GROMACS .gro file of C-alpha atoms in nm:
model
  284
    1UNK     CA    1   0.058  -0.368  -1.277
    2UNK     CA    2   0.245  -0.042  -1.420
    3UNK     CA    3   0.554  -0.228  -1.492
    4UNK     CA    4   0.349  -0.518  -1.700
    5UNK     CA    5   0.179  -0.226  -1.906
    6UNK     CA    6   0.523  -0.027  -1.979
    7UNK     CA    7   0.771  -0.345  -2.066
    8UNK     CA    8   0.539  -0.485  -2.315
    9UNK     CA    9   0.462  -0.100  -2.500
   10UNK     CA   10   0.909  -0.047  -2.428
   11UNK     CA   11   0.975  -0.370  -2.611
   12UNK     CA   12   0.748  -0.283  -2.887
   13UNK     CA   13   0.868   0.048  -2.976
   14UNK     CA   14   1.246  -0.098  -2.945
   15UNK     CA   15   1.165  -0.344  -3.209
   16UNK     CA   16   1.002  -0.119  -3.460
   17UNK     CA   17   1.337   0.125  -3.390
   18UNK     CA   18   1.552  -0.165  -3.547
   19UNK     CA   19   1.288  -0.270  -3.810
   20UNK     CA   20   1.117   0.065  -3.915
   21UNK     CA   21   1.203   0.120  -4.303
   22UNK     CA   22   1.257  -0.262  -4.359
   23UNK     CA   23   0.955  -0.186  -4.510
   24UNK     CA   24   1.000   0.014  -4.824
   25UNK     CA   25   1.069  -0.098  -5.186
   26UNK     CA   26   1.417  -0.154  -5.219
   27UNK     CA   27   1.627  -0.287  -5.524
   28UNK     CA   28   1.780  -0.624  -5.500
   29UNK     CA   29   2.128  -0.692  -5.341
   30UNK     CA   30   2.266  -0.832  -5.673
   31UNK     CA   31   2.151  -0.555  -5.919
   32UNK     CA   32   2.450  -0.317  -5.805
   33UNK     CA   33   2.307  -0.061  -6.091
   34UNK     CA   34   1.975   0.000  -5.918
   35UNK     CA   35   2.073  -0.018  -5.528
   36UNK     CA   36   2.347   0.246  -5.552
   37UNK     CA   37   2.353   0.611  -5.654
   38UNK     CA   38   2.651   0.733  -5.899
   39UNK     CA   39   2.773   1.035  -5.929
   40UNK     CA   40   2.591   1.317  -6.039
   41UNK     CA   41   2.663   1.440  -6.396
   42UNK     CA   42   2.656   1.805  -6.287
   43UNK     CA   43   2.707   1.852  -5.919
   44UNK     CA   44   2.685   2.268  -5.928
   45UNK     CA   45   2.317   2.139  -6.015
   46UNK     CA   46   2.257   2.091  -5.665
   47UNK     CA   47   2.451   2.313  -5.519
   48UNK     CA   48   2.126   2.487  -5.355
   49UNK     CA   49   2.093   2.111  -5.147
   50UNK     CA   50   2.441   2.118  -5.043
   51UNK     CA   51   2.317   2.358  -4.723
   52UNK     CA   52   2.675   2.450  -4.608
   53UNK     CA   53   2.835   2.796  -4.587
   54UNK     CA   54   3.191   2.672  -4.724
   55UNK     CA   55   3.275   2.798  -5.072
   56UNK     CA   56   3.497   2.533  -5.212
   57UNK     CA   57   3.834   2.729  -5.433
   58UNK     CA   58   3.860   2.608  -5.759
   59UNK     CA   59   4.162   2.374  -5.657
   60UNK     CA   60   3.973   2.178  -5.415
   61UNK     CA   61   3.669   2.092  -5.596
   62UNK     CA   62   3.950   1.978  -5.865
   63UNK     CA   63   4.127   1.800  -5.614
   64UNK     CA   64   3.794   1.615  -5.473
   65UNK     CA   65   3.754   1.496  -5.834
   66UNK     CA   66   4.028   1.378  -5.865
   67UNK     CA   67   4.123   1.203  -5.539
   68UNK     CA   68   3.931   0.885  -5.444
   69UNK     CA   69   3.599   0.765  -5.500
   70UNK     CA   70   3.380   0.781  -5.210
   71UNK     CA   71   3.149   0.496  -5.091
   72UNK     CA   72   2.862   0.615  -4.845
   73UNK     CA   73   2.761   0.269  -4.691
   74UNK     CA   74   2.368   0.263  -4.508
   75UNK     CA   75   2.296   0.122  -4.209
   76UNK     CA   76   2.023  -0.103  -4.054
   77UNK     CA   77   1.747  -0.087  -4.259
   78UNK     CA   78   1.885   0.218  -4.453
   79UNK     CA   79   1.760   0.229  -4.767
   80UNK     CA   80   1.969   0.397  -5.033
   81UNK     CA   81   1.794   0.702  -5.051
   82UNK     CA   82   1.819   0.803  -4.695
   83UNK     CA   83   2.156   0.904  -4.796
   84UNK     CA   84   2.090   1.087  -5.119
   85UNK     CA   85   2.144   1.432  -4.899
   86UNK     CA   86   2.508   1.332  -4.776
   87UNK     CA   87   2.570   1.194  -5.151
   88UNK     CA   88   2.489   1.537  -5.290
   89UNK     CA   89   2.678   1.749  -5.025
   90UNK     CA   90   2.982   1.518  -5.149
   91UNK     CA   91   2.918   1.524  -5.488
   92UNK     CA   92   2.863   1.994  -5.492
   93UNK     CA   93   3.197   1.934  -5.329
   94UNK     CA   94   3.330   1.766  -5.626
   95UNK     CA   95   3.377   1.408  -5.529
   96UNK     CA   96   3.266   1.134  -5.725
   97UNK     CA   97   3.016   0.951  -5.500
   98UNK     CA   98   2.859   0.559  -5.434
   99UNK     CA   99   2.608   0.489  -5.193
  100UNK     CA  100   2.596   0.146  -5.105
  101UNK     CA  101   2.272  -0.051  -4.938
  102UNK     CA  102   2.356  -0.322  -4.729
  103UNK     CA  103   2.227  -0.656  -4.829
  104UNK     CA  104   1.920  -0.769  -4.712
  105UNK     CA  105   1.882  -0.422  -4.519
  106UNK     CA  106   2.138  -0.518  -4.351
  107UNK     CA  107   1.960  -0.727  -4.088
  108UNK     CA  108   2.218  -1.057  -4.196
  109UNK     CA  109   2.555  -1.134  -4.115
  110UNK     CA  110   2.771  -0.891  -4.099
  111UNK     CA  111   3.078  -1.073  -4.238
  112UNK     CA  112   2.859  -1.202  -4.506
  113UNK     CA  113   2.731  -0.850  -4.594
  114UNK     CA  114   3.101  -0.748  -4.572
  115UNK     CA  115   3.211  -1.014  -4.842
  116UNK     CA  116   2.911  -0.867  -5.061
  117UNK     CA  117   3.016  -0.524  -5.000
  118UNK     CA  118   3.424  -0.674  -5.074
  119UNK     CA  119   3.270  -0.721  -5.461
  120UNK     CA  120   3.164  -0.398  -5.471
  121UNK     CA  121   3.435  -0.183  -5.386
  122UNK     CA  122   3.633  -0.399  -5.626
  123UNK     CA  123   3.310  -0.303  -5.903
  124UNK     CA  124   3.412   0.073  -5.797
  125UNK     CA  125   3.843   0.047  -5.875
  126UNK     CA  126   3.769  -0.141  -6.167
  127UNK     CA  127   3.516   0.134  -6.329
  128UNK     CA  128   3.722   0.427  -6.182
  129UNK     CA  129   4.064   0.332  -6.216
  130UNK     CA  130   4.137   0.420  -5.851
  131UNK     CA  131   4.386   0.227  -5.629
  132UNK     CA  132   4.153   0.297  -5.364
  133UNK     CA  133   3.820   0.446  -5.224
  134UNK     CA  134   3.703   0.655  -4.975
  135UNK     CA  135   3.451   0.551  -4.710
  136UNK     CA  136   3.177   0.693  -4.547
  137UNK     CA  137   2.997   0.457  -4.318
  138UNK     CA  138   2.660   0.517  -4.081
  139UNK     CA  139   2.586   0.294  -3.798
  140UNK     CA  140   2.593  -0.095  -3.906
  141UNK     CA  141   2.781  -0.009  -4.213
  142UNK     CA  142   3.080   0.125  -4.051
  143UNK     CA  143   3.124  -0.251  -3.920
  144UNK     CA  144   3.059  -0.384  -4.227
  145UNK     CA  145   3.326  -0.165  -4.379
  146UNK     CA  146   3.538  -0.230  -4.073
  147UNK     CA  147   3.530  -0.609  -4.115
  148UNK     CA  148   3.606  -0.592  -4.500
  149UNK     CA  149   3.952  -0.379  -4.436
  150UNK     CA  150   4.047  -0.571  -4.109
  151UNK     CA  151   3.926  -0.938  -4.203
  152UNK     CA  152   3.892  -0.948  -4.596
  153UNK     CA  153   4.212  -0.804  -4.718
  154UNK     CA  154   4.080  -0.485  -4.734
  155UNK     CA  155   4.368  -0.202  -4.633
  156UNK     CA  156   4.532  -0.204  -4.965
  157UNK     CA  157   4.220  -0.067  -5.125
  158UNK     CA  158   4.066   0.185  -4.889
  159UNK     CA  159   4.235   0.539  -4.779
  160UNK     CA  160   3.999   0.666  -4.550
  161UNK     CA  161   3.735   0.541  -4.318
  162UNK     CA  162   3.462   0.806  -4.134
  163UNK     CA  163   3.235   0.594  -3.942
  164UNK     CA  164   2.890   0.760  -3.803
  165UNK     CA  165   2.719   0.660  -3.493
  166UNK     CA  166   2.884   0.307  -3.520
  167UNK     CA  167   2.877   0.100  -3.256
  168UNK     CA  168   3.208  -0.021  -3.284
  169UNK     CA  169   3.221  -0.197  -2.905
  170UNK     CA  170   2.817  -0.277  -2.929
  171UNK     CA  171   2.536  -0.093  -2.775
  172UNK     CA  172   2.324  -0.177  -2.505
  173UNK     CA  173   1.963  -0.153  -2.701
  174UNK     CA  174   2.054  -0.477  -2.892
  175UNK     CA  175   2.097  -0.650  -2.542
  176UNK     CA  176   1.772  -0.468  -2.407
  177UNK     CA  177   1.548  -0.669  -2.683
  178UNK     CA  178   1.679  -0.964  -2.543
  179UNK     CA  179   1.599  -0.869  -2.190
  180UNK     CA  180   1.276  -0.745  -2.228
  181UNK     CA  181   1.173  -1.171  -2.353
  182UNK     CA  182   1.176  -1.067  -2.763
  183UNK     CA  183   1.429  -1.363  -2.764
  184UNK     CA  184   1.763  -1.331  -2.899
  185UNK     CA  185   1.710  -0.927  -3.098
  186UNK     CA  186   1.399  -1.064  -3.212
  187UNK     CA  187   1.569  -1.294  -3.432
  188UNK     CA  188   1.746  -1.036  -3.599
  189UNK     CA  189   2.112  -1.146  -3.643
  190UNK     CA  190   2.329  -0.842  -3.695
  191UNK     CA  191   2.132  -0.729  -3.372
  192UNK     CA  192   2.258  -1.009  -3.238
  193UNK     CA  193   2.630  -0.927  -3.328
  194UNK     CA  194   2.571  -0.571  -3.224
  195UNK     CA  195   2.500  -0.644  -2.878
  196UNK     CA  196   2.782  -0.559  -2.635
  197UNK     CA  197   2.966  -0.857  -2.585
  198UNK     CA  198   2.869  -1.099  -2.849
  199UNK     CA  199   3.120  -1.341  -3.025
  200UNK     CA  200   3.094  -1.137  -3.325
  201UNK     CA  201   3.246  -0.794  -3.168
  202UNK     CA  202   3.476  -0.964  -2.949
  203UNK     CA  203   3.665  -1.098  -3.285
  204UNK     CA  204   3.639  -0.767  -3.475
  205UNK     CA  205   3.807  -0.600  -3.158
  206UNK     CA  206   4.073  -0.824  -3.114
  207UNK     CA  207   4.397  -0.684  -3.181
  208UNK     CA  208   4.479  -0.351  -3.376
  209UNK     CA  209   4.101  -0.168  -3.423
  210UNK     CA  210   4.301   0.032  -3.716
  211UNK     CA  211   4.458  -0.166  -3.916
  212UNK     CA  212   4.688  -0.067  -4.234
  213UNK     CA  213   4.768   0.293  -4.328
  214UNK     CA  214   4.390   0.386  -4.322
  215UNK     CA  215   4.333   0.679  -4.206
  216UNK     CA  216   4.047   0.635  -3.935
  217UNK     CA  217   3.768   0.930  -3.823
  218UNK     CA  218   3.496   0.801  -3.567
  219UNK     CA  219   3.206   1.021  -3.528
  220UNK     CA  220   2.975   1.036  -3.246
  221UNK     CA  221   2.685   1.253  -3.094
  222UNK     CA  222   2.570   1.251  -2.696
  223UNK     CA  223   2.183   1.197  -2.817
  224UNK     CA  224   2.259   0.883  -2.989
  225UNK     CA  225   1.951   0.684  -2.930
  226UNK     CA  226   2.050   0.390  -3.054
  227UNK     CA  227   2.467   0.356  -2.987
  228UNK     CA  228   2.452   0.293  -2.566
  229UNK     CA  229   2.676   0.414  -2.436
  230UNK     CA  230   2.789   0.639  -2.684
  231UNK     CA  231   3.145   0.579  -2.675
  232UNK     CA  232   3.101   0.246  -2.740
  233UNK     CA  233   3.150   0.461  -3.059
  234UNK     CA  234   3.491   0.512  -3.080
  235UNK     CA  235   3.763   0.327  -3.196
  236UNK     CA  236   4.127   0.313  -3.034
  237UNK     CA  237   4.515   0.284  -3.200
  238UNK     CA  238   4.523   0.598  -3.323
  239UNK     CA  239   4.175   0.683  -3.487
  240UNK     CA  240   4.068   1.032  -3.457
  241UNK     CA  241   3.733   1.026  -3.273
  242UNK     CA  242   3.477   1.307  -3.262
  243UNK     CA  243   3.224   1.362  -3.055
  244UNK     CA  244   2.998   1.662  -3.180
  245UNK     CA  245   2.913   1.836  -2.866
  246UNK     CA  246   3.273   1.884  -2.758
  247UNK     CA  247   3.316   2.128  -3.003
  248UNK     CA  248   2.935   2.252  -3.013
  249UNK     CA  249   2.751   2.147  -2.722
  250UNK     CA  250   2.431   2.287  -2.812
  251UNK     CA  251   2.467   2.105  -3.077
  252UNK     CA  252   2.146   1.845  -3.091
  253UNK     CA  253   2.221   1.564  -3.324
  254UNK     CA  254   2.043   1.193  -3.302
  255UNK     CA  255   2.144   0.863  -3.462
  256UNK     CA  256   2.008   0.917  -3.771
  257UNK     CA  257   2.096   1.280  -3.738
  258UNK     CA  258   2.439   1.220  -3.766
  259UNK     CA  259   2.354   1.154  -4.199
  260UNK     CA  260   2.137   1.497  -4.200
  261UNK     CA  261   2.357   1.769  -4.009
  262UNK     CA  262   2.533   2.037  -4.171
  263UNK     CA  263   2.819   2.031  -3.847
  264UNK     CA  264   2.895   1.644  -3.896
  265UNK     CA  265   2.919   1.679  -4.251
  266UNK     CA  266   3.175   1.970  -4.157
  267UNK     CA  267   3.388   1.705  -4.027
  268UNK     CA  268   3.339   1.454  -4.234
  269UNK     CA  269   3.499   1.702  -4.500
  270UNK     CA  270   3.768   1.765  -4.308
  271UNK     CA  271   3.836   1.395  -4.278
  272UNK     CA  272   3.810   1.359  -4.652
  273UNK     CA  273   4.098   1.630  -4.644
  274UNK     CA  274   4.356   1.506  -4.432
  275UNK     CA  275   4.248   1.880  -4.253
  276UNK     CA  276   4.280   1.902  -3.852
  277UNK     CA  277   3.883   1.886  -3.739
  278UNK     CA  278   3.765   2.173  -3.614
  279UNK     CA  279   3.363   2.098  -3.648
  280UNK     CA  280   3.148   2.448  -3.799
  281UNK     CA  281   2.916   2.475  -3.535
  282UNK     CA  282   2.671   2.679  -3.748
  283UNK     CA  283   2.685   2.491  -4.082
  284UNK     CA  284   2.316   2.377  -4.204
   0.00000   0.00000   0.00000
């Protein structure tokens, strides 16, 4: 009798975990203008936001402007200004900055939200002049961006890739929908790809996982609630992978976390640098 009561409230809470913001207003897919945030005309602006200790010299706020555009790409269900806070910490530290909301909240094909997301980072090198762009990519969007360099031609036009809470080898709470009777992720089909083993994840992760001379960060935290297990996470051939608490083990950072906290965006600086990661425990 217990068990009947707690599957049925465990499968509800599960789906409204993948569905949640699906809700809000969002711009449409194909009006690039009002579904992505450009860079800030005066970043020192909101410097007071930026909520890291680092003072940035003179020379590398120059050399943030003037090195590649960076492309901070949502998740499931992200909306665009969910990342607004990791756009501005970018932008006080000089770089020019894209945020980029998956199509359809991302809760489509993957490869088909890759091709769409293909377009835009050509948009980007053809407004910017760049040769390439940075990426910054949270949760779903890291294998959208991950399909678009290693399927769609895409390792002659990015330099860096920092994924976030990514489940790069699937998680387990996509297959747990599906166990719990809410059908195949509730009919959700990059839920469906995400689920550990699915035919999806099995192509992406075939052969090299870092293709090209990308240069590959994974980031991951141990209270993930949504990447199971966590280092399902990580990425192998070479990638630099990070998991948070190694370095600060008090260090409390969830899924969604990972886009808020002042010690991940520590690294993801560093990875934006080409500097050795050494995560600032105490950064806000």
């Amino acid at each position: 009798m217990l068990l009947r009561k707690i599957v049925p409230a465990l499968a509800v809470m599960i789906a409204a975990v993948l569905a949640a913001p699906a809700t809000a207003a969002v711009a449409a897919l194909d009006r690039p203008a009002a579904s992505t945030d450009r860079s800030a005309a005066d970043p020192a602006a909101s410097a007071s936001a930026a909520g890291d200790s680092v003072t940035n010299t003179a020379a590398e706020f120059a050399a943030a402007a003037a090195g590649n555009p960076v492309i901070v790409v949502g998740g499931l269900s992200g909306i665009a200004s969910a990342y607004g806070p990791l756009a501005s910490r970018l932008r006080v530290d000089g770089y020019r900055v894209w945020v980029y909301q998956l199509p359809n909240l991302g809760l489509g094909d993957i490869p088909t939200s890759a091709r769409a997301f293909s377009s835009f980072v050509g948009q980007i090198r053809a407004s910017t002049g760049a040769a390439k762009v940075d990426i910054v990519a949270h949760s779903e969007g890291g294998l959208v961006s991950r399909y678009f360099i290693k399927s769609l031609g895409g390792t002659s036009s990015v330099g860096r890739y920092v994924s976030l809470g990514t489940p790069q080898y699937g998680t387990y709470v996509a297959n747990i929908v599906k166990f719990l009777g809410l059908g195949s992720c509730a009919g959700i089909v990059a839920c469906q790809q995400m689920s550990i083993g699915s035919s999806f994840l099995a192509g992406l992760n075939d052969g090299d996982d870092t293709p090209g001379t990308v240069r590959w960060t994974a980031v991951r935290t141990l209270q993930d609630e949504l990447v199971r297990p966590v280092d399902n996470a990580t990425l192998a051939d070479g990638a630099t992978n990070v998991l948070i608490q190694s370095a600060c083990p008090l260090r409390v950072v969830g899924h969604l976390g990972l886009v808020l906290d002042g010690t991940t965006y520590t690294v993801i600086r560093q990875a934006l640098r080409d500097e050795p990661i050494r995560p600032n425990c105490f950064a806000l």
